[in-house]
C-alpha positions as semicolon CSV with decimal commas, in nm:
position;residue;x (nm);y (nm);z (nm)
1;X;-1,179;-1,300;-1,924
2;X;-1,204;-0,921;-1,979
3;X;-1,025;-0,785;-2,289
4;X;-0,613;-0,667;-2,208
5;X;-0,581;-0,343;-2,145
6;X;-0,256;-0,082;-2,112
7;X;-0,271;-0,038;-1,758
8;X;-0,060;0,284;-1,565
9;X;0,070;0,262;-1,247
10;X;0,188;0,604;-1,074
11;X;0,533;0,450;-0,872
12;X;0,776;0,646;-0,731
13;X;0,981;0,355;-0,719
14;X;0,998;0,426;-0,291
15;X;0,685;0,242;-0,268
16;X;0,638;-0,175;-0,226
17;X;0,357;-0,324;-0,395
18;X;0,407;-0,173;-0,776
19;X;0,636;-0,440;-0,864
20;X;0,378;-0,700;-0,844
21;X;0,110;-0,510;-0,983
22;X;0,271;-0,475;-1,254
23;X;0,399;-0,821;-1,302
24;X;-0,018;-0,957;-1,216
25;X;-0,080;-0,710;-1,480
26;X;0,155;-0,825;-1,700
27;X;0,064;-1,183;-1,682
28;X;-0,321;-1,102;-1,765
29;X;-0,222;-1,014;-2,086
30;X;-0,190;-0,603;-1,989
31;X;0,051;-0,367;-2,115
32;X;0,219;-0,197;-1,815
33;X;0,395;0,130;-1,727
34;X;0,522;0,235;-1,445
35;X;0,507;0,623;-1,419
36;X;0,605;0,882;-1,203
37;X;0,348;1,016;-1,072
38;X;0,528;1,362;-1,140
39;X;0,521;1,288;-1,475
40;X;0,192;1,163;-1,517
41;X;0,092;1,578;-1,596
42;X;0,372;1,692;-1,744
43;X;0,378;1,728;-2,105
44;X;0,704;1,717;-2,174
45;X;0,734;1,403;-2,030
46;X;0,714;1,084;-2,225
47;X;0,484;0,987;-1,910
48;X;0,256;1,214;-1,978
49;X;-0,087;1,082;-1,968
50;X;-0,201;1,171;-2,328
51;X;0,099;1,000;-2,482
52;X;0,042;0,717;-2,275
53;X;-0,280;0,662;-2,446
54;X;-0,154;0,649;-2,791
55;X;-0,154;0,268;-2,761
56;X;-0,490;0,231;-2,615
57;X;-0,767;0,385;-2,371
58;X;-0,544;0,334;-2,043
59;X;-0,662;0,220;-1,682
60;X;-0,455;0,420;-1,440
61;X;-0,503;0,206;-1,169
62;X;-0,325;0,428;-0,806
63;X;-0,205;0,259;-0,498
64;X;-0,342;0,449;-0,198
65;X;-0,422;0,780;-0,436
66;X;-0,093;0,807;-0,527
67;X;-0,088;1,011;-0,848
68;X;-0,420;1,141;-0,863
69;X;-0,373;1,516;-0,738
70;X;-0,487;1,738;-0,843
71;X;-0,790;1,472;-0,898
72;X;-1,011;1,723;-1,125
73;X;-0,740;1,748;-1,395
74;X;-0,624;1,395;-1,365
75;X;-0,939;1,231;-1,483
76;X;-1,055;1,502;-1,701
77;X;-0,748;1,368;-1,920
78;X;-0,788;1,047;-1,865
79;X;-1,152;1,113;-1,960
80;X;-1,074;1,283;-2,304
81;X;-0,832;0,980;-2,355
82;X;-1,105;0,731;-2,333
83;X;-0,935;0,617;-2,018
84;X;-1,030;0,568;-1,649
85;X;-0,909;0,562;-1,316
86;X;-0,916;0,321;-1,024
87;X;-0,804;0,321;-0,659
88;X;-0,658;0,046;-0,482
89;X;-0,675;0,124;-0,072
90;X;-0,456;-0,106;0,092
91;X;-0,422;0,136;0,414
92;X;-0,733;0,268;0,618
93;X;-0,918;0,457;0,333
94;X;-1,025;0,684;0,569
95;X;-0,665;0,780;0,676
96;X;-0,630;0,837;0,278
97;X;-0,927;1,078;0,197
98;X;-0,851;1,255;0,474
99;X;-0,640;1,408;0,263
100;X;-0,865;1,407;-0,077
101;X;-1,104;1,746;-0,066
102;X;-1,237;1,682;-0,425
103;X;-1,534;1,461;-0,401
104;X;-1,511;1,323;-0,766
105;X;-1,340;1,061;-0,545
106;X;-1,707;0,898;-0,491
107;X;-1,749;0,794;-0,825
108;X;-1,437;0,609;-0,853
109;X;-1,391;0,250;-0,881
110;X;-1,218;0,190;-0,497
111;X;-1,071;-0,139;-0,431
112;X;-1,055;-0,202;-0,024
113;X;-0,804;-0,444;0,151
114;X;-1,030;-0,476;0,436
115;X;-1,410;-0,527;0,304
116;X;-1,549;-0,364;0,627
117;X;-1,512;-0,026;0,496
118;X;-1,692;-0,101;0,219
119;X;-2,047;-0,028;0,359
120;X;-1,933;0,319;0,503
121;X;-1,765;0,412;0,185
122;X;-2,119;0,334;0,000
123;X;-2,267;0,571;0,304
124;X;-2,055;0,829;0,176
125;X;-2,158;0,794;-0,186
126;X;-1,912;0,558;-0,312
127;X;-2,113;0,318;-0,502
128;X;-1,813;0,158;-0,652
129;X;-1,650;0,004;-0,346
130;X;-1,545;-0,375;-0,369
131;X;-1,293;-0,597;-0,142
132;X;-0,952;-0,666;-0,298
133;X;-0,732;-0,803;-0,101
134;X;-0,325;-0,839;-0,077
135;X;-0,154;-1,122;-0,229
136;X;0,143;-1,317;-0,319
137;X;0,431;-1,242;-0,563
138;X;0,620;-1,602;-0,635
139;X;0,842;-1,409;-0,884
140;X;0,982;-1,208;-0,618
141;X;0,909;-1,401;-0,286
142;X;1,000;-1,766;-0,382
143;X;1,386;-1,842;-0,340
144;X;1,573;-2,007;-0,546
145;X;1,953;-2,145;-0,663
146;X;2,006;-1,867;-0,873
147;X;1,952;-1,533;-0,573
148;X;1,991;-1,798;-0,273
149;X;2,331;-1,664;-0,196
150;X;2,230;-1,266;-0,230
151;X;1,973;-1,290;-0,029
152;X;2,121;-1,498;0,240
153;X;1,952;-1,496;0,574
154;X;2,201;-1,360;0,902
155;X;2,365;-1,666;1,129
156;X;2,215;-1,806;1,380
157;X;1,824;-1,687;1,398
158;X;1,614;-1,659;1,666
159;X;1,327;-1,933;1,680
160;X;1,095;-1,638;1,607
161;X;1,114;-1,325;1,400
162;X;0,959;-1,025;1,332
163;X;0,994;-0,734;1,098
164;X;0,791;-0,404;1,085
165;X;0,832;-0,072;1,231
166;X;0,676;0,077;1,567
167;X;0,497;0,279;1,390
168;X;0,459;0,439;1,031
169;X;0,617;0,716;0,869
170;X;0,493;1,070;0,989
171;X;0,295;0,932;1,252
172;X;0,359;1,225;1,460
173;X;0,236;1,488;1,190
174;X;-0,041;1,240;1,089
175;X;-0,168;1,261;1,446
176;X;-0,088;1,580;1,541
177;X;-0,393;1,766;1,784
178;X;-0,572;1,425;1,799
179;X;-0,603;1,258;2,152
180;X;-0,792;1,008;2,321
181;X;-0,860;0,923;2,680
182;X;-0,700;0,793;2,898
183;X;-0,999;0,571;3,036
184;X;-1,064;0,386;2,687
185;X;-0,695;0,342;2,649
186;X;-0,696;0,165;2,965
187;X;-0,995;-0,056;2,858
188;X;-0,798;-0,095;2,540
189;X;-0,479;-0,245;2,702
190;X;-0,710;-0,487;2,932
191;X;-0,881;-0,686;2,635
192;X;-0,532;-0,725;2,475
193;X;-0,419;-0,941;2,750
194;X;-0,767;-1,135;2,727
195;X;-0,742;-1,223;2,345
196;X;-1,000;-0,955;2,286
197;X;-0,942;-0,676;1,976
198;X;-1,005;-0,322;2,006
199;X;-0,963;-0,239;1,672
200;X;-1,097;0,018;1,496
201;X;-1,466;-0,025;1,511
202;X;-1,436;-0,048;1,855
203;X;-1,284;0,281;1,897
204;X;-1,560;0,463;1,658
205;X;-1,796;0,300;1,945
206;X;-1,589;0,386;2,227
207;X;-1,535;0,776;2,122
208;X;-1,874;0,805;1,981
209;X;-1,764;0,864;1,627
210;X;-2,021;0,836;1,323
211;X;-1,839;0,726;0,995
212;X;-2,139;0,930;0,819
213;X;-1,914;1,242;0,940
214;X;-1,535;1,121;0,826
215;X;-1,584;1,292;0,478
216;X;-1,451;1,552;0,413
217;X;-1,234;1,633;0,701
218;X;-0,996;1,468;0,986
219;X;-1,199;1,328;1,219
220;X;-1,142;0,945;1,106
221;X;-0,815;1,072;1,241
222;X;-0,876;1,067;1,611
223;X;-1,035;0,677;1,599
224;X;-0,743;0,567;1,410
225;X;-0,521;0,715;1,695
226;X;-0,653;0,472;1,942
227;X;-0,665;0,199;1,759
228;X;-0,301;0,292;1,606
229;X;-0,194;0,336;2,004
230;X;-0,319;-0,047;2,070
231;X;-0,202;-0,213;1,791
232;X;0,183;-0,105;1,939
233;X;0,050;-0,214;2,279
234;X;-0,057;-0,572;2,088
235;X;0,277;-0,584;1,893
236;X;0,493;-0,481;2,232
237;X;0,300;-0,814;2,424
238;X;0,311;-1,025;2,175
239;X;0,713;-0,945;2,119
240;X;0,770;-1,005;2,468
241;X;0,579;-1,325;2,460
242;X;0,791;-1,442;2,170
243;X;1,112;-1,362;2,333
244;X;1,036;-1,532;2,693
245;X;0,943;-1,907;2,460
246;X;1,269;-1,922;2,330
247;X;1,459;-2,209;2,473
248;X;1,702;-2,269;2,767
249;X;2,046;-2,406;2,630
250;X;2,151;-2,726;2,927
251;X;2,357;-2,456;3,138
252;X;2,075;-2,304;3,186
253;X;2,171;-1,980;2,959
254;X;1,930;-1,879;2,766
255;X;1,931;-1,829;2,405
256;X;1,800;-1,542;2,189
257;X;1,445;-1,634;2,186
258;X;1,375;-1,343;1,905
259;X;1,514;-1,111;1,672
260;X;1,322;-0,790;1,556
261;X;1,423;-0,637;1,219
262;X;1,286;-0,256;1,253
263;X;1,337;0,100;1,371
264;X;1,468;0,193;1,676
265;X;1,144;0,276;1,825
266;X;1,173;-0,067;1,906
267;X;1,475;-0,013;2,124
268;X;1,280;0,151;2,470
269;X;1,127;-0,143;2,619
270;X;1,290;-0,427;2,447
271;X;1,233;-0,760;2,578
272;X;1,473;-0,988;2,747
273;X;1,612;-1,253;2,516
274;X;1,532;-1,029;2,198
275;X;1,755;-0,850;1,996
276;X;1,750;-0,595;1,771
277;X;1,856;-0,529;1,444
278;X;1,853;-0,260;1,171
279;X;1,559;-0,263;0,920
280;X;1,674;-0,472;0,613
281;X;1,570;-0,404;0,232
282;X;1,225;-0,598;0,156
283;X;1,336;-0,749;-0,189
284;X;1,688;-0,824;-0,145
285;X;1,679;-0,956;0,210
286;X;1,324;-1,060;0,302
287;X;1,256;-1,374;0,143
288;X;1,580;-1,532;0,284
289;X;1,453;-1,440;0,677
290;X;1,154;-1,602;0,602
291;X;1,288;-1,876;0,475
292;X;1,590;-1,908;0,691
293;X;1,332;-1,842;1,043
294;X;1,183;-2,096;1,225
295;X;0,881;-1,895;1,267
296;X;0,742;-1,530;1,169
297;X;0,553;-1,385;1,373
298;X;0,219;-1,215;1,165
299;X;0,054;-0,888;1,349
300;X;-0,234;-0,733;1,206
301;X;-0,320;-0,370;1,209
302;X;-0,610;-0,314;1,458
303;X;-0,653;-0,012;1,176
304;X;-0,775;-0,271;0,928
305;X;-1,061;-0,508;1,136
306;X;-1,060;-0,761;0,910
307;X;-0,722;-0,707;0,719
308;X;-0,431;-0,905;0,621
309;X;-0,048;-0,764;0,572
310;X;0,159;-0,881;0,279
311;X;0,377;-1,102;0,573
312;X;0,050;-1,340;0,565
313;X;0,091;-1,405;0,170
314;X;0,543;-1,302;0,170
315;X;0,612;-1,570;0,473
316;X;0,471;-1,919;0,252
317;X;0,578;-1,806;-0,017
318;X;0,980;-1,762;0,088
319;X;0,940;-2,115;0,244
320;X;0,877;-1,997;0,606
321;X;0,596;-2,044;0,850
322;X;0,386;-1,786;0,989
323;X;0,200;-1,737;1,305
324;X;-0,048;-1,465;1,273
325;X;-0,276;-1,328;1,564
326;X;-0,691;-1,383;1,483
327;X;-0,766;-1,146;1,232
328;X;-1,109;-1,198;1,084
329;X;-0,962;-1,139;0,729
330;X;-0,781;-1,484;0,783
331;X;-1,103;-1,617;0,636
332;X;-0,984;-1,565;0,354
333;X;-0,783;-1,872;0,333
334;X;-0,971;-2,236;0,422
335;X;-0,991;-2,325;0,813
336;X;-0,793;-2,659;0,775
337;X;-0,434;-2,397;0,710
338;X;-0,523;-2,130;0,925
339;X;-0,614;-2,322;1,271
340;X;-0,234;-2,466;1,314
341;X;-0,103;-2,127;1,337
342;X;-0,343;-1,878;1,446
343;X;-0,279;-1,745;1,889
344;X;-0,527;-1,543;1,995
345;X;-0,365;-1,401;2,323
346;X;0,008;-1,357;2,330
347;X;0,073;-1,672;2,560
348;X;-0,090;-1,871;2,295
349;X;0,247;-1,796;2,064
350;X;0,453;-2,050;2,266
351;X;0,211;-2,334;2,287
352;X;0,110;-2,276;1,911
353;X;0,485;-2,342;1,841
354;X;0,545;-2,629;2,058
355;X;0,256;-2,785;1,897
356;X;0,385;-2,752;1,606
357;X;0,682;-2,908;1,697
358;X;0,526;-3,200;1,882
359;X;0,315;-3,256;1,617
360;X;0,514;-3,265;1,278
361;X;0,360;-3,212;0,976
362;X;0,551;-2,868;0,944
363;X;0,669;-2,893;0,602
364;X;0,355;-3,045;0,447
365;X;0,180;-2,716;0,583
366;X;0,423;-2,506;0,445
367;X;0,351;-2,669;0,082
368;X;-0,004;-2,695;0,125
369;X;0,006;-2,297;0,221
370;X;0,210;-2,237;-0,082
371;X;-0,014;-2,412;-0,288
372;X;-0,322;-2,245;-0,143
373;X;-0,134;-1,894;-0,233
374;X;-0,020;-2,027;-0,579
375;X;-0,351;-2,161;-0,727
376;X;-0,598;-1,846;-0,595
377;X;-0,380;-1,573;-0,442
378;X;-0,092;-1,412;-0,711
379;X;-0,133;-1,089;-0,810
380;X;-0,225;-1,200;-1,181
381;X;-0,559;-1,321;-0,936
382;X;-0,605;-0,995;-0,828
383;X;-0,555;-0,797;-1,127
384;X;-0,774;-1,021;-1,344
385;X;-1,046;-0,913;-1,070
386;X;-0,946;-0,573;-1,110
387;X;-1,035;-0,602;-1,492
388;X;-1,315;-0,886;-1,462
389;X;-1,519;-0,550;-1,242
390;X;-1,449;-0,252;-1,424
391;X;-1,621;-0,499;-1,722
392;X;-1,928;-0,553;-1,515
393;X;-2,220;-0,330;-1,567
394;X;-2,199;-0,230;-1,237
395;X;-1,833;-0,052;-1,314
396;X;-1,840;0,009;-1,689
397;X;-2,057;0,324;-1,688
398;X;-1,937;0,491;-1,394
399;X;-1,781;0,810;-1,462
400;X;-1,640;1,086;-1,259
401;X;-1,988;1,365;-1,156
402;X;-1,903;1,740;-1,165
């Protein structure tokens, strides 16, 4: 076990995923604080890094870079402290440096959601790259007597449910003077329908792009486009194929066959037999449509290959059960869980689920997937591998270059 350590987290408090850090932190024997990240260079803030380190060299570990800039100064204090920094990239890193012009980035310690960036990340210079995936937060996730009734699920839930947007915040501006063509698009939309992925290694191939050239600079940018402008096409099919299994009621009306929690973007093209409603707050209101849903519906981000989303880990643990498309970072988890509820094309959603039904055997999946999460995927897992690296040799004498 690596030594505890005061651990900072820049968190704006907008952002998800700070809350369990700092409760995995917590519970590997860490101190914790949660900073501003305007604060963390302001000295007349009792967040100010210096004063932060009056208890002990400090490990300010950043979420997607997220209070790091200006990067120079940043670890120059944290240097002088005795302390260090560490990235955790749970987007496409390359949509993140995009961004980043100082290359003191490279000697970093980055942790990667998806592991198949990590070998073009070393290309680039990044020794320091290692997989770290999402994971599950019982303390926040897992319902119980006492918050049953506040986070209380809406009436009468379609059989299947999904959440998420159409597409992320500033997509627009994000994108702005990339394109793609229309020929590979097309290409694009014709695997979908065959089970196939053209995710973001296959756009790099299709668009000739060399990830030797994404550093420094946008053009990771035009790659992620296509694969960003197939992963809605995926989502929109798979939607539609949820909607069209719902059942037929004996008049021969049908029922809601799904209900989409999201954006409005959703709106244009909605499917028959699925309705829409507003987006809904992730703590308060999550874990109760997970639990309270027959089935969640799990899409990955043809951004992230071999990526998982926090619904694979968030779904269990509420209770639910989640049917995820065939991401290759479900082998993660052992073969015997993720078989029963893994489609590959979007007709496969209906006869996964009325297997499932056939079959039984529903609940004892559900625990055994809780158990799986409980016993090697918390976030007190991943922060004690967070610590367990930057003790290695390979981590502990890795500083920031000129």
């Amino acid at each position: 076990m690596s030594p505890p350590v005061n651990v900072i987290l820049p968190d704006s408090g907008a952002e998800l995923l700070r809350r369990e850090l700092a409760l995995g932190f917590a519970e590997a024997g860490c101190g914790v604080f949660r900073v501003h990240p305007a604060d963390l260079l302001d000295e007349r803030s009792p967040g100010f890094l210096p004063h932060l380190a009056d208890s002990g060299p400090p490990l300010l570990f950043s979420v997607n870079f997220q209070g790091l800039n200006p990067l120079r100064r940043t670890l120059d204090i944290l240097e002088r402290c005795g302390g260090r920094a560490a990235v955790w990239c749970v987007d496409n890193p390359w949509n993140l440096l995009s961004g980043v012009r100082d290359p003191r980035w490279k000697s970093l310690p980055v942790f990667i959601t998806d592991a198949g960036f990590i070998p073009s990340l070393k290309e680039h210079g990044a020794p320091f790259a290692r997989h770290l995936p999402l994971a599950s937060c019982p303390e926040l996730f897992a319902l119980n007597s006492a918050h049953e009734a506040v986070r209380a699920a809406p009436g009468g839930l379609a059989p299947f449910v999904f959440v998420g947007r159409s597409a992320f915040p500033g997509k627009e501006s994000f994108f702005a003077g990339q394109e793609i063509p229309d020929a590979p698009r097309l290409r694009a939309r014709r695997m979908l329908s065959r089970g196939l992925r053209p995710d973001l290694a296959w756009w790099e191939k299709e668009l000739a792009c060399a990830p030797a050239s994404f550093w420094p600079g946008k053009k990771a940018r035009r790659p992620a486009l296509g694969a960003e402008d197939a992963n809605l096409a995926w989502r929109r099919l798979c939607l539609e194929a949820a909607s069209a299994a719902g059942p037929d009621n004996p008049a021969g009306k049908e029922y809601p066959g799904l209900d989409i929690f999201g954006d409005e973007g959703w709106r244009d093209g909605l499917p028959a037999g699925a309705r829409l409603h507003p987006p809904v707050d992730y703590y308060s209101r999550l874990p109760g449509i997970y639990a309270a849903a027959r089935y969640s519906l799990c899409l990955t981000s043809l951004q992230l290959p071999s990526g998982l989303n926090q619904r694979h880990f968030d779904v269990w643990t509420a209770g639910g059960l989640c049917l995820s498309d065939a991401t290759p970072g479900l082998r993660l988890f052992p073969d015997e869980l993720t078989r029963p509820i893994c489609f590959h094309t979007p007709a496969d959603i209906k006869t996964l689920a009325e297997r499932l039904e056939a079959g039984g055997g529903r609940a004892a999946l559900i625990a055994d997937w809780r158990r799986c999460l409980r016993e090697r995927h918390r976030y007190v897992h991943r922060a004690q591998t967070v610590l367990d690296a930057l003790d290695s040799r390979d981590f502990a004498h890795s500083r920031p270059g000129p």
